[in-house]
Amino acid sequence: MSTADHRHTRRDYTRAELRRGDLHENPLSLLNEWLEAAREAGNPDPTAMILATADADGQPSARTVLLKHVDPEGLAWYTDSRSRKGQDLSENPRAALLFYWPETERQIRVEGPVTALPGDLADTYFHQRPRGSQIAAAASTQSHPVAGRDELEQRVRSLEQQYPEGDIPRDPAWIGYRLQPELFEFWQGRPNRLHDRFQYHRAGSDWEITRLMP
């Protein structure tokens, strides 16, 4: 059995600080600001976020998805509802999101209930995707077993023959989800692990802000 010792793998965080005066009253505004800063700093996937879900028995699972839009109601992404994450959300419609941008030494955590978006929003976004992405989504029952790569590629070829031009119909199982935030945490790395952390907690229509120890 191989072993590895990573106890000496470390770096310091020195790029910035986060003070109470840097915060916005609405955490969604600060999220958008930090996301754009990550993009400008050269992060190739600034909208990538870890989505953590749990099934009815409390078994957690996590994966990376891409944030597609932010509105006053929350943060939205799109996926196959037949996937493990979709099944988890049907049993336990709450989730947590995590953004991490090493270029700016920042993290954001978000928690809250999740609801499905209306079908017309899923239609609009699905048909904005490149044709190849539409075909790939239509060809795959996400997270389900497949005999091999050849079977997937045959499914793609069949769809290309069935729909030689224009958009591919969206499978009703391919939908959008929105997390409605109840809690945000903004983390800015600081030297010697004395990081800056601020938590936003929803209180009615307002947000209560608390500094947390690192």
mmCIF file of C-alpha atoms in Angstrom:
data_model
loop_
_atom_site.group_PDB
_atom_site.id
_atom_site.type_symbol
_atom_site.label_atom_id
_atom_site.label_comp_id
_atom_site.label_asym_id
_atom_site.label_seq_id
_atom_site.Cartn_x
_atom_site.Cartn_y
_atom_site.Cartn_z
ATOM 1 C CA MET A 1 0.000 0.000 0.000
ATOM 2 C CA SER A 2 1.464 3.363 -0.985
ATOM 3 C CA THR A 3 1.644 6.247 1.470
ATOM 4 C CA ALA A 4 2.228 9.965 1.140
ATOM 5 C CA ASP A 5 2.963 12.637 3.702
ATOM 6 C CA HIS A 6 1.615 16.108 2.885
ATOM 7 C CA ARG A 7 2.091 17.663 6.321
ATOM 8 C CA HIS A 8 4.788 19.975 4.996
ATOM 9 C CA THR A 9 2.824 21.133 1.947
ATOM 10 C CA ARG A 10 1.757 24.671 2.694
ATOM 11 C CA ARG A 11 1.841 28.245 1.477
ATOM 12 C CA ASP A 12 1.019 31.601 2.982
ATOM 13 C CA TYR A 13 -1.807 33.910 1.880
ATOM 14 C CA THR A 14 -0.738 37.490 1.332
ATOM 15 C CA ARG A 15 -2.723 38.976 -1.545
ATOM 16 C CA ALA A 16 -5.447 40.924 0.247
ATOM 17 C CA GLU A 17 -7.487 41.528 3.371
ATOM 18 C CA LEU A 18 -11.219 41.732 4.058
ATOM 19 C CA ARG A 19 -12.571 44.369 6.421
ATOM 20 C CA ARG A 20 -16.117 45.110 7.533
ATOM 21 C CA GLY A 21 -16.096 48.235 5.397
ATOM 22 C CA ASP A 22 -15.389 46.148 2.266
ATOM 23 C CA LEU A 23 -18.665 44.254 2.569
ATOM 24 C CA HIS A 24 -21.887 44.953 0.677
ATOM 25 C CA GLU A 25 -25.279 44.954 2.343
ATOM 26 C CA ASN A 26 -26.410 42.326 -0.175
ATOM 27 C CA PRO A 27 -24.051 39.321 -0.308
ATOM 28 C CA LEU A 28 -25.071 38.537 -3.895
ATOM 29 C CA SER A 29 -23.439 41.816 -4.953
ATOM 30 C CA LEU A 30 -20.197 40.864 -3.228
ATOM 31 C CA LEU A 31 -20.321 37.397 -4.791
ATOM 32 C CA ASN A 32 -20.568 38.963 -8.260
ATOM 33 C CA GLU A 33 -17.681 41.323 -7.444
ATOM 34 C CA TRP A 34 -15.440 38.473 -6.261
ATOM 35 C CA LEU A 35 -16.354 36.300 -9.235
ATOM 36 C CA GLU A 36 -15.363 39.059 -11.644
ATOM 37 C CA ALA A 37 -12.121 39.620 -9.719
ATOM 38 C CA ALA A 38 -11.299 35.914 -10.106
ATOM 39 C CA ARG A 39 -11.941 36.155 -13.845
ATOM 40 C CA GLU A 40 -9.672 39.202 -14.142
ATOM 41 C CA ALA A 41 -6.996 37.403 -12.112
ATOM 42 C CA GLY A 42 -6.873 34.658 -14.737
ATOM 43 C CA ASN A 43 -8.973 31.873 -13.240
ATOM 44 C CA PRO A 44 -10.029 29.733 -16.244
ATOM 45 C CA ASP A 45 -13.265 28.562 -14.575
ATOM 46 C CA PRO A 46 -14.402 31.377 -12.267
ATOM 47 C CA THR A 47 -18.018 30.127 -12.239
ATOM 48 C CA ALA A 48 -17.050 26.612 -11.110
ATOM 49 C CA MET A 49 -18.564 25.742 -7.744
ATOM 50 C CA ILE A 50 -18.690 22.624 -5.577
ATOM 51 C CA LEU A 51 -22.292 21.505 -5.075
ATOM 52 C CA ALA A 52 -22.805 19.384 -1.951
ATOM 53 C CA THR A 53 -26.052 17.443 -1.508
ATOM 54 C CA ALA A 54 -27.277 14.642 0.737
ATOM 55 C CA ASP A 55 -29.817 11.890 0.195
ATOM 56 C CA ALA A 56 -32.736 10.971 2.475
ATOM 57 C CA ASP A 57 -30.378 8.933 4.703
ATOM 58 C CA GLY A 58 -27.979 11.841 5.093
ATOM 59 C CA GLN A 59 -25.236 10.382 2.859
ATOM 60 C CA PRO A 60 -23.412 13.409 1.413
ATOM 61 C CA SER A 61 -21.952 13.738 -2.062
ATOM 62 C CA ALA A 62 -20.191 16.569 -3.840
ATOM 63 C CA ARG A 63 -19.235 17.510 -7.381
ATOM 64 C CA THR A 64 -18.309 20.568 -9.447
ATOM 65 C CA VAL A 65 -21.000 22.367 -11.460
ATOM 66 C CA LEU A 66 -21.014 25.732 -13.223
ATOM 67 C CA LEU A 67 -22.955 28.744 -12.000
ATOM 68 C CA LYS A 68 -25.118 30.014 -14.863
ATOM 69 C CA HIS A 69 -26.937 33.032 -13.469
ATOM 70 C CA VAL A 70 -27.513 34.998 -10.286
ATOM 71 C CA ASP A 71 -30.722 36.886 -9.590
ATOM 72 C CA PRO A 72 -32.336 38.337 -6.464
ATOM 73 C CA GLU A 73 -33.743 34.879 -5.664
ATOM 74 C CA GLY A 74 -30.422 33.070 -5.696
ATOM 75 C CA LEU A 75 -27.838 31.091 -7.671
ATOM 76 C CA ALA A 76 -28.796 28.848 -10.602
ATOM 77 C CA TRP A 77 -27.264 25.917 -12.492
ATOM 78 C CA TYR A 78 -28.543 23.305 -14.947
ATOM 79 C CA THR A 79 -28.188 19.527 -14.986
ATOM 80 C CA ASP A 80 -29.894 16.192 -15.526
ATOM 81 C CA SER A 81 -32.409 15.583 -12.737
ATOM 82 C CA ARG A 82 -31.810 11.831 -13.113
ATOM 83 C CA SER A 83 -28.224 12.269 -11.876
ATOM 84 C CA ARG A 84 -27.182 11.555 -8.309
ATOM 85 C CA LYS A 85 -27.376 15.223 -7.394
ATOM 86 C CA GLY A 86 -30.840 15.430 -8.921
ATOM 87 C CA GLN A 87 -31.997 12.383 -6.986
ATOM 88 C CA ASP A 88 -30.504 13.793 -3.766
ATOM 89 C CA LEU A 89 -32.343 17.083 -4.271
ATOM 90 C CA SER A 90 -35.627 15.293 -4.891
ATOM 91 C CA GLU A 91 -35.248 13.558 -1.500
ATOM 92 C CA ASN A 92 -33.601 16.385 0.441
ATOM 93 C CA PRO A 93 -34.021 19.765 -1.293
ATOM 94 C CA ARG A 94 -31.220 21.595 0.509
ATOM 95 C CA ALA A 95 -27.629 22.091 -0.591
ATOM 96 C CA ALA A 96 -24.357 23.907 -0.034
ATOM 97 C CA LEU A 97 -22.138 25.606 -2.624
ATOM 98 C CA LEU A 98 -18.437 26.389 -2.422
ATOM 99 C CA PHE A 99 -16.422 28.689 -4.673
ATOM 100 C CA TYR A 100 -12.624 28.656 -4.354
ATOM 101 C CA TRP A 101 -10.360 30.959 -6.341
ATOM 102 C CA PRO A 102 -6.653 30.375 -5.582
ATOM 103 C CA GLU A 103 -5.636 33.355 -7.759
ATOM 104 C CA THR A 104 -7.326 35.753 -5.312
ATOM 105 C CA GLU A 105 -7.004 33.511 -2.221
ATOM 106 C CA ARG A 106 -10.756 33.647 -1.640
ATOM 107 C CA GLN A 107 -13.602 31.271 -0.867
ATOM 108 C CA ILE A 108 -17.366 31.720 -0.642
ATOM 109 C CA ARG A 109 -19.710 29.228 1.016
ATOM 110 C CA VAL A 110 -23.481 29.386 0.409
ATOM 111 C CA GLU A 111 -26.257 27.301 2.014
ATOM 112 C CA GLY A 112 -30.002 27.112 1.527
ATOM 113 C CA PRO A 113 -33.017 25.324 0.060
ATOM 114 C CA VAL A 114 -33.101 24.387 -3.620
ATOM 115 C CA THR A 115 -36.031 24.569 -6.029
ATOM 116 C CA ALA A 116 -36.421 23.607 -9.690
ATOM 117 C CA LEU A 117 -36.559 26.420 -12.230
ATOM 118 C CA PRO A 118 -39.497 26.764 -14.642
ATOM 119 C CA GLY A 119 -39.215 24.724 -17.824
ATOM 120 C CA ASP A 120 -39.137 27.801 -20.059
ATOM 121 C CA LEU A 121 -35.885 28.950 -18.415
ATOM 122 C CA ALA A 122 -34.358 25.521 -19.019
ATOM 123 C CA ASP A 123 -35.494 25.675 -22.665
ATOM 124 C CA THR A 124 -33.952 29.116 -23.132
ATOM 125 C CA TYR A 125 -30.582 28.161 -21.697
ATOM 126 C CA PHE A 126 -30.486 24.703 -23.326
ATOM 127 C CA HIS A 127 -30.864 26.255 -26.768
ATOM 128 C CA GLN A 128 -28.175 28.847 -26.032
ATOM 129 C CA ARG A 129 -25.645 26.039 -25.593
ATOM 130 C CA PRO A 130 -23.419 24.928 -28.477
ATOM 131 C CA ARG A 131 -25.042 22.243 -30.615
ATOM 132 C CA GLY A 132 -22.464 19.682 -29.478
ATOM 133 C CA SER A 133 -23.357 20.321 -25.835
ATOM 134 C CA GLN A 134 -27.052 19.945 -26.612
ATOM 135 C CA ILE A 135 -26.394 16.579 -28.274
ATOM 136 C CA ALA A 136 -24.192 15.374 -25.424
ATOM 137 C CA ALA A 137 -26.873 16.238 -22.845
ATOM 138 C CA ALA A 138 -29.585 14.538 -24.901
ATOM 139 C CA ALA A 139 -27.445 11.425 -25.416
ATOM 140 C CA SER A 140 -26.633 10.906 -21.742
ATOM 141 C CA THR A 141 -28.724 9.736 -18.807
ATOM 142 C CA GLN A 142 -26.322 11.318 -16.350
ATOM 143 C CA SER A 143 -24.812 9.128 -13.610
ATOM 144 C CA HIS A 144 -26.353 5.923 -15.016
ATOM 145 C CA PRO A 145 -24.124 2.967 -16.003
ATOM 146 C CA VAL A 146 -23.030 2.569 -19.623
ATOM 147 C CA ALA A 147 -21.371 -0.426 -21.267
ATOM 148 C CA GLY A 148 -18.604 1.659 -22.806
ATOM 149 C CA ARG A 149 -17.572 4.803 -24.660
ATOM 150 C CA ASP A 150 -18.760 3.240 -27.932
ATOM 151 C CA GLU A 151 -22.353 3.201 -26.705
ATOM 152 C CA LEU A 152 -22.226 6.912 -25.870
ATOM 153 C CA GLU A 153 -20.732 7.774 -29.234
ATOM 154 C CA GLN A 154 -23.382 5.711 -31.006
ATOM 155 C CA ARG A 155 -26.077 7.646 -29.164
ATOM 156 C CA VAL A 156 -24.500 10.878 -30.357
ATOM 157 C CA ARG A 157 -24.372 9.660 -33.966
ATOM 158 C CA SER A 158 -28.031 8.629 -33.800
ATOM 159 C CA LEU A 159 -29.062 12.076 -32.604
ATOM 160 C CA GLU A 160 -26.967 13.780 -35.268
ATOM 161 C CA GLN A 161 -28.755 11.698 -37.912
ATOM 162 C CA GLN A 162 -32.169 12.310 -36.343
ATOM 163 C CA TYR A 163 -31.590 16.077 -36.092
ATOM 164 C CA PRO A 164 -29.169 17.011 -38.909
ATOM 165 C CA GLU A 165 -29.893 20.726 -38.506
ATOM 166 C CA GLY A 166 -31.131 23.130 -35.865
ATOM 167 C CA ASP A 167 -31.627 22.714 -32.136
ATOM 168 C CA ILE A 168 -31.936 19.422 -30.315
ATOM 169 C CA PRO A 169 -35.109 19.001 -28.211
ATOM 170 C CA ARG A 170 -34.478 19.394 -24.486
ATOM 171 C CA ASP A 171 -35.216 16.239 -22.516
ATOM 172 C CA PRO A 172 -37.717 17.160 -19.752
ATOM 173 C CA ALA A 173 -35.304 15.615 -17.234
ATOM 174 C CA TRP A 174 -32.652 18.243 -18.067
ATOM 175 C CA ILE A 175 -33.638 21.145 -15.825
ATOM 176 C CA GLY A 176 -32.420 24.135 -13.869
ATOM 177 C CA TYR A 177 -32.092 24.490 -10.102
ATOM 178 C CA ARG A 178 -31.868 27.564 -7.912
ATOM 179 C CA LEU A 179 -30.362 27.694 -4.428
ATOM 180 C CA GLN A 180 -32.089 30.360 -2.344
ATOM 181 C CA PRO A 181 -29.381 31.532 0.062
ATOM 182 C CA GLU A 182 -29.944 31.558 3.799
ATOM 183 C CA LEU A 183 -26.248 31.785 4.676
ATOM 184 C CA PHE A 184 -23.108 33.138 3.006
ATOM 185 C CA GLU A 185 -19.551 33.010 4.266
ATOM 186 C CA PHE A 186 -16.813 35.078 2.636
ATOM 187 C CA TRP A 187 -13.234 33.947 3.326
ATOM 188 C CA GLN A 188 -10.105 35.899 2.486
ATOM 189 C CA GLY A 189 -6.771 34.189 3.051
ATOM 190 C CA ARG A 190 -4.362 36.075 5.324
ATOM 191 C CA PRO A 191 -0.788 35.496 6.526
ATOM 192 C CA ASN A 192 -0.127 32.902 9.236
ATOM 193 C CA ARG A 193 -3.616 31.420 8.760
ATOM 194 C CA LEU A 194 -5.204 34.397 10.548
ATOM 195 C CA HIS A 195 -7.822 34.571 7.809
ATOM 196 C CA ASP A 196 -10.682 37.057 7.474
ATOM 197 C CA ARG A 197 -14.134 35.428 7.584
ATOM 198 C CA PHE A 198 -17.535 37.103 7.503
ATOM 199 C CA GLN A 199 -20.862 35.331 7.676
ATOM 200 C CA TYR A 200 -24.143 36.678 6.318
ATOM 201 C CA HIS A 201 -27.231 35.091 7.865
ATOM 202 C CA ARG A 202 -30.689 35.871 6.521
ATOM 203 C CA ALA A 203 -32.948 37.623 9.051
ATOM 204 C CA GLY A 204 -36.296 38.203 7.345
ATOM 205 C CA SER A 205 -35.669 40.479 4.379
ATOM 206 C CA ASP A 206 -32.299 41.635 5.759
ATOM 207 C CA TRP A 207 -28.894 40.086 6.336
ATOM 208 C CA GLU A 208 -27.061 39.937 9.654
ATOM 209 C CA ILE A 209 -23.274 40.090 9.316
ATOM 210 C CA THR A 210 -20.875 38.475 11.795
ATOM 211 C CA ARG A 211 -17.101 38.259 11.759
ATOM 212 C CA LEU A 212 -15.924 34.698 12.485
ATOM 213 C CA MET A 213 -12.614 33.609 13.940
ATOM 214 C CA PRO A 214 -10.415 31.773 11.445
#
